[in-house]
CSV table of C-alpha atoms in Angstrom, one decimal:
chain,number,residue,atom,x,y,z
A,398,UNK,CA,-148.1,109.5,-51.5
A,399,UNK,CA,-148.0,106.8,-54.1
A,400,UNK,CA,-150.7,106.2,-56.6
A,401,UNK,CA,-152.3,102.7,-56.9
A,402,UNK,CA,-150.4,102.0,-60.1
A,403,UNK,CA,-147.0,102.8,-58.5
A,404,UNK,CA,-147.7,100.6,-55.5
A,405,UNK,CA,-148.7,97.7,-57.8
A,406,UNK,CA,-145.5,98.0,-59.8
A,407,UNK,CA,-143.3,98.0,-56.7
A,408,UNK,CA,-145.2,95.0,-55.4
A,409,UNK,CA,-144.6,93.0,-58.7
A,410,UNK,CA,-140.9,94.0,-58.6
A,411,UNK,CA,-140.6,92.7,-55.0
A,412,UNK,CA,-142.2,89.4,-56.1
A,413,UNK,CA,-139.7,89.0,-59.0
A,414,UNK,CA,-136.7,89.5,-56.6
A,415,UNK,CA,-138.1,86.9,-54.2
A,416,UNK,CA,-138.6,84.5,-57.0
A,417,UNK,CA,-135.0,85.0,-58.2
A,418,UNK,CA,-133.7,84.5,-54.6
A,419,UNK,CA,-135.8,81.3,-54.2
A,420,UNK,CA,-134.5,79.9,-57.6
A,421,UNK,CA,-130.9,80.5,-56.6
A,422,UNK,CA,-131.5,78.8,-53.2
A,423,UNK,CA,-133.1,75.8,-54.8
A,424,UNK,CA,-130.4,75.5,-57.4
A,425,UNK,CA,-127.8,75.7,-54.6
A,426,UNK,CA,-129.6,73.0,-52.6
A,427,UNK,CA,-130.1,70.5,-55.4
A,428,UNK,CA,-126.4,69.8,-56.0
A,429,UNK,CA,-125.9,69.4,-52.2
A,430,UNK,CA,-128.7,66.9,-52.1
A,431,UNK,CA,-127.6,65.1,-55.2
A,432,UNK,CA,-124.0,64.8,-53.8
A,433,UNK,CA,-125.2,62.9,-50.7
A,434,UNK,CA,-123.9,59.3,-51.1
A,435,UNK,CA,-125.9,56.4,-49.6
A,436,UNK,CA,-124.2,53.3,-48.4
A,437,UNK,CA,-125.7,49.8,-48.2
A,438,UNK,CA,-128.9,49.1,-46.3
A,439,UNK,CA,-128.0,47.8,-42.8
A,440,UNK,CA,-130.6,45.5,-41.2
A,441,UNK,CA,-131.4,45.7,-37.5
A,442,UNK,CA,-133.5,43.0,-35.7
A,443,UNK,CA,-134.9,44.2,-32.4
A,444,UNK,CA,-137.4,42.8,-30.0
A,445,UNK,CA,-140.2,45.1,-28.7
A,446,UNK,CA,-139.0,47.5,-26.0
A,447,UNK,CA,-135.3,47.3,-26.8
A,448,UNK,CA,-132.8,50.0,-27.8
A,449,UNK,CA,-129.9,50.1,-30.3
A,450,UNK,CA,-127.2,52.8,-29.7
A,451,UNK,CA,-125.4,54.2,-32.7
A,452,UNK,CA,-122.3,56.3,-33.0
A,453,UNK,CA,-121.2,58.0,-36.3
A,454,UNK,CA,-117.8,59.2,-37.3
A,455,UNK,CA,-119.0,62.7,-38.2
A,456,UNK,CA,-121.9,64.9,-37.0
A,457,UNK,CA,-125.5,64.2,-37.8
A,458,UNK,CA,-127.5,66.9,-39.6
A,459,UNK,CA,-130.9,65.3,-40.3
A,460,UNK,CA,-132.9,62.3,-39.2
A,461,UNK,CA,-135.9,60.6,-40.9
A,462,UNK,CA,-138.0,57.7,-39.7
A,463,UNK,CA,-140.6,56.1,-42.0
A,464,UNK,CA,-143.0,54.7,-39.4
A,465,UNK,CA,-142.6,56.3,-35.9
A,466,UNK,CA,-145.2,53.8,-34.6
A,467,UNK,CA,-142.8,50.9,-35.1
A,468,UNK,CA,-139.5,52.6,-33.9
A,469,UNK,CA,-138.3,56.1,-33.1
A,470,UNK,CA,-134.9,57.8,-33.0
A,471,UNK,CA,-133.6,59.9,-30.1
A,472,UNK,CA,-130.6,62.1,-30.9
A,473,UNK,CA,-128.3,62.1,-27.8
A,474,UNK,CA,-125.5,64.2,-29.2
A,475,UNK,CA,-124.0,65.5,-32.4
A,476,UNK,CA,-122.6,62.0,-33.3
A,477,UNK,CA,-124.7,59.7,-31.1
A,478,UNK,CA,-128.3,58.5,-31.3
A,479,UNK,CA,-130.5,55.7,-30.0
A,480,UNK,CA,-133.0,53.6,-31.9
A,481,UNK,CA,-136.0,52.5,-29.7
A,482,UNK,CA,-138.3,49.7,-30.8
A,483,UNK,CA,-142.1,50.1,-30.1
A,484,UNK,CA,-144.3,47.5,-31.8
A,485,UNK,CA,-144.1,44.7,-34.3
A,486,UNK,CA,-143.4,45.9,-37.9
A,487,UNK,CA,-140.7,47.1,-40.2
A,488,UNK,CA,-139.5,50.6,-41.0
A,489,UNK,CA,-136.6,52.5,-42.4
A,490,UNK,CA,-134.4,55.1,-40.7
A,491,UNK,CA,-132.1,57.5,-42.7
A,492,UNK,CA,-129.4,59.7,-41.2
A,493,UNK,CA,-127.7,62.5,-43.1
A,494,UNK,CA,-124.2,63.3,-42.0
A,495,UNK,CA,-122.2,66.5,-42.2
A,496,UNK,CA,-119.7,65.1,-44.8
A,497,UNK,CA,-122.4,64.7,-47.4
A,498,UNK,CA,-123.1,61.0,-46.9
A,499,UNK,CA,-126.1,59.2,-45.4
A,500,UNK,CA,-126.8,56.0,-43.5
A,501,UNK,CA,-129.7,53.8,-44.3
A,502,UNK,CA,-131.0,51.3,-41.7
A,503,UNK,CA,-133.9,48.8,-42.1
A,504,UNK,CA,-135.4,48.1,-38.7
A,505,UNK,CA,-137.4,44.9,-38.0
A,506,UNK,CA,-139.3,44.9,-34.7
A,507,UNK,CA,-140.8,41.7,-33.4
A,508,UNK,CA,-142.1,40.3,-30.1
A,509,UNK,CA,-139.4,38.7,-27.8
A,510,UNK,CA,-141.0,35.3,-28.1
A,511,UNK,CA,-141.7,35.6,-31.8
A,512,UNK,CA,-138.9,33.7,-33.5
A,513,UNK,CA,-139.4,32.1,-36.9
A,514,UNK,CA,-137.7,29.0,-38.1
A,515,UNK,CA,-136.5,27.8,-41.5
A,516,UNK,CA,-137.1,24.3,-42.8
A,517,UNK,CA,-134.8,23.5,-45.7
A,518,UNK,CA,-135.7,20.8,-48.2
A,519,UNK,CA,-132.9,19.6,-50.4
A,520,UNK,CA,-132.9,17.1,-53.3
A,521,UNK,CA,-129.6,15.7,-54.5
A,522,UNK,CA,-129.8,13.5,-57.7
A,523,UNK,CA,-126.7,11.9,-59.2
A,524,UNK,CA,-126.5,9.4,-62.1
A,525,UNK,CA,-123.2,7.7,-62.8
A,526,UNK,CA,-122.1,5.4,-65.7
A,527,UNK,CA,-118.8,3.5,-65.7
A,528,UNK,CA,-117.4,1.4,-68.5
A,529,UNK,CA,-114.0,-0.4,-68.4
A,530,UNK,CA,-112.5,-2.8,-71.0
A,531,UNK,CA,-109.2,-4.5,-70.5
A,532,UNK,CA,-107.3,-7.1,-72.6
A,533,UNK,CA,-103.7,-8.1,-72.7
A,534,UNK,CA,-101.4,-10.8,-74.0
A,535,UNK,CA,-98.4,-11.9,-72.0
A,536,UNK,CA,-95.7,-14.2,-73.4
A,537,UNK,CA,-92.7,-16.1,-72.1
A,538,UNK,CA,-89.9,-17.8,-74.0
A,539,UNK,CA,-87.1,-19.5,-72.0
A,540,UNK,CA,-84.4,-22.0,-72.8
A,541,UNK,CA,-81.1,-22.7,-71.1
A,542,UNK,CA,-79.4,-19.5,-72.1
A,543,UNK,CA,-82.2,-17.1,-73.1
A,544,UNK,CA,-85.3,-15.7,-71.3
A,545,UNK,CA,-87.8,-13.2,-72.9
A,546,UNK,CA,-91.0,-12.2,-71.1
A,547,UNK,CA,-93.7,-9.6,-71.5
A,548,UNK,CA,-96.7,-8.5,-69.4
A,549,UNK,CA,-97.4,-10.8,-66.5
A,550,UNK,CA,-94.3,-12.8,-67.4
A,551,UNK,CA,-91.9,-9.9,-67.3
A,552,UNK,CA,-90.5,-11.3,-64.1
A,553,UNK,CA,-90.5,-14.7,-62.4
A,554,UNK,CA,-92.6,-13.6,-59.4
A,555,UNK,CA,-95.6,-15.5,-60.7
A,556,UNK,CA,-93.7,-18.9,-60.4
A,557,UNK,CA,-93.1,-20.7,-57.1
A,558,UNK,CA,-90.2,-23.0,-56.3
A,559,UNK,CA,-92.0,-25.9,-57.9
A,560,UNK,CA,-92.6,-24.1,-61.1
A,561,UNK,CA,-96.4,-23.6,-60.5
A,562,UNK,CA,-98.0,-20.3,-61.8
A,563,UNK,CA,-100.0,-18.0,-59.5
A,564,UNK,CA,-101.8,-15.3,-61.6
A,565,UNK,CA,-102.1,-12.0,-59.7
A,566,UNK,CA,-105.5,-10.2,-60.1
A,567,UNK,CA,-106.6,-12.2,-63.1
A,568,UNK,CA,-109.4,-10.9,-65.3
A,569,UNK,CA,-112.8,-12.5,-66.0
A,570,UNK,CA,-111.4,-14.7,-68.8
A,571,UNK,CA,-107.9,-16.1,-68.9
A,572,UNK,CA,-106.4,-18.5,-71.4
A,573,UNK,CA,-103.0,-20.1,-70.6
A,574,UNK,CA,-101.2,-22.3,-73.1
A,575,UNK,CA,-97.8,-23.6,-73.8
A,576,UNK,CA,-98.5,-24.5,-77.4
A,577,UNK,CA,-97.3,-28.1,-76.8
A,578,UNK,CA,-93.7,-26.9,-76.2
A,579,UNK,CA,-91.4,-26.7,-73.2
A,580,UNK,CA,-90.0,-23.3,-74.0
A,581,UNK,CA,-93.0,-21.1,-74.9
A,582,UNK,CA,-95.8,-19.9,-72.6
A,583,UNK,CA,-98.7,-17.4,-73.4
A,584,UNK,CA,-101.4,-15.9,-71.3
A,585,UNK,CA,-104.5,-14.1,-72.7
A,586,UNK,CA,-106.5,-11.9,-70.2
A,587,UNK,CA,-109.9,-10.4,-71.2
A,588,UNK,CA,-112.3,-8.4,-69.0
A,589,UNK,CA,-115.0,-5.8,-69.6
A,590,UNK,CA,-117.1,-4.2,-66.9
A,591,UNK,CA,-120.1,-1.8,-67.0
A,592,UNK,CA,-121.9,-0.3,-64.1
A,593,UNK,CA,-124.7,2.2,-63.5
A,594,UNK,CA,-125.4,4.0,-60.2
A,595,UNK,CA,-128.1,6.4,-59.2
A,596,UNK,CA,-128.2,8.3,-55.9
A,597,UNK,CA,-131.2,10.4,-54.8
A,598,UNK,CA,-131.0,11.9,-51.3
A,599,UNK,CA,-133.7,14.2,-49.8
A,600,UNK,CA,-132.4,15.5,-46.5
A,601,UNK,CA,-134.8,17.8,-44.6
A,602,UNK,CA,-133.6,20.0,-41.8
A,603,UNK,CA,-135.2,22.6,-39.5
A,604,UNK,CA,-133.3,25.4,-37.7
A,605,UNK,CA,-134.0,28.7,-36.0
A,606,UNK,CA,-133.3,32.0,-37.7
A,607,UNK,CA,-129.6,32.6,-38.0
A,608,UNK,CA,-128.7,29.3,-36.4
A,609,UNK,CA,-126.5,26.6,-37.8
A,610,UNK,CA,-127.9,23.1,-38.5
A,611,UNK,CA,-126.0,20.0,-39.6
A,612,UNK,CA,-127.2,16.6,-40.9
A,613,UNK,CA,-125.4,13.3,-41.7
A,614,UNK,CA,-126.8,10.1,-43.0
A,615,UNK,CA,-124.0,7.6,-43.6
A,616,UNK,CA,-121.3,6.4,-41.4
A,617,UNK,CA,-117.7,6.8,-40.1
A,618,UNK,CA,-114.8,4.9,-41.6
A,619,UNK,CA,-111.9,4.0,-39.3
A,620,UNK,CA,-108.6,4.9,-41.0
A,621,UNK,CA,-105.2,3.7,-39.6
A,622,UNK,CA,-102.7,6.5,-39.2
A,623,UNK,CA,-99.0,5.7,-38.6
A,624,UNK,CA,-97.4,8.1,-36.1
A,625,UNK,CA,-93.9,8.1,-34.6
A,626,UNK,CA,-93.5,6.7,-31.2
A,627,UNK,CA,-90.8,6.5,-28.5
A,628,UNK,CA,-87.2,5.2,-29.2
A,629,UNK,CA,-87.7,5.4,-33.0
A,630,UNK,CA,-90.7,3.1,-33.0
A,631,UNK,CA,-94.0,3.7,-34.8
A,632,UNK,CA,-97.5,3.2,-33.6
A,633,UNK,CA,-100.8,3.0,-35.5
A,634,UNK,CA,-103.8,5.1,-34.3
A,635,UNK,CA,-107.3,5.2,-35.7
A,636,UNK,CA,-109.1,8.3,-37.0
A,637,UNK,CA,-112.7,8.3,-38.2
A,638,UNK,CA,-113.7,9.9,-41.5
A,639,UNK,CA,-117.4,10.7,-42.2
A,640,UNK,CA,-119.0,9.7,-45.4
A,641,UNK,CA,-122.6,9.6,-46.8
A,642,UNK,CA,-125.1,12.5,-47.3
A,643,UNK,CA,-124.1,15.5,-45.3
A,644,UNK,CA,-125.8,18.9,-45.0
A,645,UNK,CA,-124.9,22.1,-43.2
A,646,UNK,CA,-126.7,25.4,-43.6
A,647,UNK,CA,-127.3,28.8,-41.9
A,648,UNK,CA,-130.6,30.6,-42.8
A,649,UNK,CA,-131.4,34.2,-42.3
A,650,UNK,CA,-134.9,35.6,-42.8
A,651,UNK,CA,-134.5,38.9,-44.6
A,652,UNK,CA,-138.2,39.6,-45.1
A,653,UNK,CA,-141.6,37.9,-45.3
A,654,UNK,CA,-140.7,36.5,-48.7
A,655,UNK,CA,-136.9,36.3,-48.9
A,656,UNK,CA,-134.5,34.0,-47.2
A,657,UNK,CA,-130.7,34.2,-47.2
A,658,UNK,CA,-129.1,30.7,-47.3
A,659,UNK,CA,-125.5,29.7,-46.6
A,660,UNK,CA,-125.8,26.0,-47.5
A,661,UNK,CA,-123.2,23.3,-48.0
A,662,UNK,CA,-124.5,19.9,-49.2
A,663,UNK,CA,-122.1,17.0,-49.6
A,664,UNK,CA,-122.4,13.4,-51.0
A,665,UNK,CA,-119.5,11.1,-50.5
A,666,UNK,CA,-118.9,7.4,-51.0
A,667,UNK,CA,-116.1,4.9,-50.6
A,668,UNK,CA,-113.9,4.2,-53.6
A,669,UNK,CA,-111.9,1.0,-53.2
A,670,UNK,CA,-110.5,1.1,-56.7
A,671,UNK,CA,-108.3,4.1,-56.0
A,672,UNK,CA,-107.5,3.0,-52.4
A,673,UNK,CA,-104.0,2.5,-51.0
A,674,UNK,CA,-102.2,-0.2,-48.9
A,675,UNK,CA,-101.0,1.1,-45.5
A,676,UNK,CA,-99.3,-1.2,-43.0
A,677,UNK,CA,-101.3,-4.1,-44.2
A,678,UNK,CA,-104.6,-2.2,-44.3
A,679,UNK,CA,-106.6,-1.5,-47.4
A,680,UNK,CA,-107.6,2.2,-47.0
A,681,UNK,CA,-110.3,3.3,-49.6
A,682,UNK,CA,-110.4,6.7,-51.2
A,683,UNK,CA,-113.5,8.9,-51.1
A,684,UNK,CA,-115.6,10.0,-54.0
A,685,UNK,CA,-116.9,13.4,-52.9
A,686,UNK,CA,-119.4,15.9,-54.5
A,687,UNK,CA,-119.6,19.1,-52.5
A,688,UNK,CA,-121.4,22.5,-53.0
A,689,UNK,CA,-120.8,25.6,-50.9
A,690,UNK,CA,-122.7,28.8,-51.7
A,691,UNK,CA,-124.7,31.7,-50.3
A,692,UNK,CA,-127.8,32.7,-52.2
A,693,UNK,CA,-131.0,34.6,-51.6
A,694,UNK,CA,-134.1,32.4,-52.3
A,695,UNK,CA,-137.8,33.3,-52.1
A,696,UNK,CA,-139.7,31.3,-49.5
A,697,UNK,CA,-141.5,28.2,-50.7
A,698,UNK,CA,-139.7,28.3,-54.1
A,699,UNK,CA,-137.1,25.9,-55.4
A,700,UNK,CA,-133.7,26.9,-56.8
A,701,UNK,CA,-131.1,24.9,-58.5
A,702,UNK,CA,-127.8,25.8,-56.8
A,703,UNK,CA,-125.6,23.2,-58.6
A,704,UNK,CA,-125.5,21.3,-61.8
A,705,UNK,CA,-122.6,19.2,-63.1
A,706,UNK,CA,-122.0,17.0,-66.1
A,707,UNK,CA,-118.7,15.2,-66.1
A,708,UNK,CA,-117.4,12.9,-68.8
A,709,UNK,CA,-113.9,11.2,-68.4
A,710,UNK,CA,-112.4,9.0,-71.1
A,711,UNK,CA,-109.0,7.3,-70.7
A,712,UNK,CA,-107.1,4.9,-73.0
A,713,UNK,CA,-103.8,3.3,-71.8
A,714,UNK,CA,-101.7,1.0,-74.0
A,715,UNK,CA,-98.7,-0.7,-72.6
A,716,UNK,CA,-96.2,-2.8,-74.6
A,717,UNK,CA,-93.0,-2.9,-76.6
A,718,UNK,CA,-91.9,0.4,-78.1
A,719,UNK,CA,-92.7,0.8,-81.8
A,720,UNK,CA,-93.9,-2.8,-82.1
A,721,UNK,CA,-97.0,-2.1,-80.0
A,722,UNK,CA,-98.1,0.5,-82.6
A,723,UNK,CA,-98.0,-1.9,-85.5
A,724,UNK,CA,-101.4,-3.0,-86.8
A,725,UNK,CA,-102.5,-6.6,-85.8
A,726,UNK,CA,-99.0,-7.6,-84.7
A,727,UNK,CA,-98.9,-4.8,-82.1
A,728,UNK,CA,-101.8,-6.4,-80.2
A,729,UNK,CA,-99.7,-9.5,-79.6
A,730,UNK,CA,-97.0,-7.4,-77.8
A,731,UNK,CA,-99.2,-5.0,-75.8
A,732,UNK,CA,-102.1,-4.7,-73.4
A,733,UNK,CA,-104.8,-2.0,-73.6
A,734,UNK,CA,-107.3,-0.5,-71.1
A,735,UNK,CA,-110.3,1.7,-71.9
A,736,UNK,CA,-112.2,3.6,-69.3
A,737,UNK,CA,-115.2,5.9,-69.7
A,738,UNK,CA,-116.9,7.5,-66.8
A,739,UNK,CA,-120.0,9.8,-67.0
A,740,UNK,CA,-121.7,11.5,-64.1
A,741,UNK,CA,-124.5,14.0,-63.7
A,742,UNK,CA,-125.2,15.9,-60.4
A,743,UNK,CA,-128.2,18.1,-59.5
A,744,UNK,CA,-128.8,19.9,-56.2
A,745,UNK,CA,-132.2,21.7,-55.6
A,746,UNK,CA,-133.0,23.7,-52.4
A,747,UNK,CA,-136.4,24.8,-51.1
A,748,UNK,CA,-136.6,27.0,-48.0
A,749,UNK,CA,-139.8,27.2,-46.0
A,750,UNK,CA,-140.4,29.7,-43.2
A,751,UNK,CA,-142.1,28.0,-40.2
A,752,UNK,CA,-143.8,29.8,-37.3
A,753,UNK,CA,-143.2,27.6,-34.1
A,754,UNK,CA,-146.4,29.1,-32.5
A,755,UNK,CA,-148.5,28.4,-35.6
A,756,UNK,CA,-146.9,25.5,-37.6
A,757,UNK,CA,-148.3,24.2,-40.9
A,758,UNK,CA,-150.6,21.1,-40.8
A,759,UNK,CA,-148.0,19.1,-42.8
A,760,UNK,CA,-145.4,19.9,-40.2
A,761,UNK,CA,-147.4,18.5,-37.2
A,762,UNK,CA,-147.1,14.8,-36.4
A,763,UNK,CA,-150.5,13.4,-35.4
A,764,UNK,CA,-150.3,10.5,-32.9
A,765,UNK,CA,-153.3,8.4,-32.3
A,766,UNK,CA,-153.9,7.5,-28.6
A,767,UNK,CA,-152.9,4.0,-27.6
A,768,UNK,CA,-156.0,2.0,-26.7
A,769,UNK,CA,-154.2,-1.3,-26.4
A,770,UNK,CA,-152.2,-0.7,-23.2
A,771,UNK,CA,-150.6,-3.9,-21.9
A,772,UNK,CA,-152.0,-3.4,-18.3
A,773,UNK,CA,-155.5,-2.6,-19.4
A,774,UNK,CA,-156.6,-6.2,-19.8
A,775,UNK,CA,-155.2,-7.1,-16.4
A,776,UNK,CA,-157.2,-4.5,-14.5
A,777,UNK,CA,-160.3,-4.5,-16.7
A,778,UNK,CA,-162.1,-7.0,-14.4
A,779,UNK,CA,-161.6,-4.7,-11.4
A,780,UNK,CA,-163.0,-1.7,-13.2
A,781,UNK,CA,-166.8,-2.0,-12.4
A,782,UNK,CA,-169.5,0.2,-14.0
A,783,UNK,CA,-170.1,3.3,-11.9
A,784,UNK,CA,-173.9,3.0,-12.5
A,785,UNK,CA,-174.0,-0.3,-10.7
A,786,UNK,CA,-172.3,1.0,-7.6
A,787,UNK,CA,-174.5,1.3,-4.4
A,788,UNK,CA,-175.2,4.8,-3.2
A,789,UNK,CA,-172.8,6.2,-0.7
A,790,UNK,CA,-174.0,6.0,2.9
A,791,UNK,CA,-172.7,9.5,3.6
A,792,UNK,CA,-174.3,11.3,0.7
A,793,UNK,CA,-178.1,11.2,0.9
């Protein structure tokens, strides 16, 4: 028989041993839980009443579902399970694997006919300033045994058989003089140009969730292409190149407030200055500004996805070596060209989530009924008032 004191002491010793064992078990479990590595969150979009099978590389040890009313998980085998969608909503499912890692899935359940759309509003603003200044002095001295020419007169291509002069691509102001002599000829060519351009495009496009939409406001330029033909001959075919304001985007709704956008806006215009001559055709170059990016944007909020400031300066001086670099005298034996181009580009995107079953008032086009039908006046005389009709002999 044990006394009351001995029984109480043995009971306290047993409690201490259990506490030590519990502490050791918790300390052993904590490193195992801390060592579990979680990968990226995988999103699953399921209509109501659908299933999503999943097979893992290793065995599954534990399964957790945040909201069983939205979706549940059925474990089929050690490495296989099925996710079943129940009702509209969003929930998380986490699976612990035997190798110490875990998988995290975010499940979005919606009705089969519930499919949102994304309206993308883009503003493209560009301001361009171009400045060009050109001046040159060409001279020709010729007698019976000597010929010296500079600039335009470096060759005799500007003279025809009768000795007349044809100036190629003359500037805005030209001064041609022979100084009253028969052996000396001089040409002064002056030109200055300044231009400003402003482009503001606001393309708007609507597409379904995860669908691709494209937009083009501009035209197609026919470009001749020389291709080899039969028996060593060549033939010219036509290919069309698009230009103008172009937009392509793919939108994915990540949540009620976040939209993932893969957007590629483009603004292109014809550049005849840098064009080329091909088989007698003048083919212009293209001035293109293009942005391609993938960003996450909050709905109904604007984001600047591109900003560019470009300043190009160029100075070209052509003339006689060494002499063209002399002050004052060098200008008489050279021609100079200054070019300065400045451009600014800004692209702003604004995504808006649109419910096709409940669109916003500003997205609905209201059409008034047409009360001026062409045939109404013709049949108006035949339409008598129903109150003036005699009673029907059948209905008493």
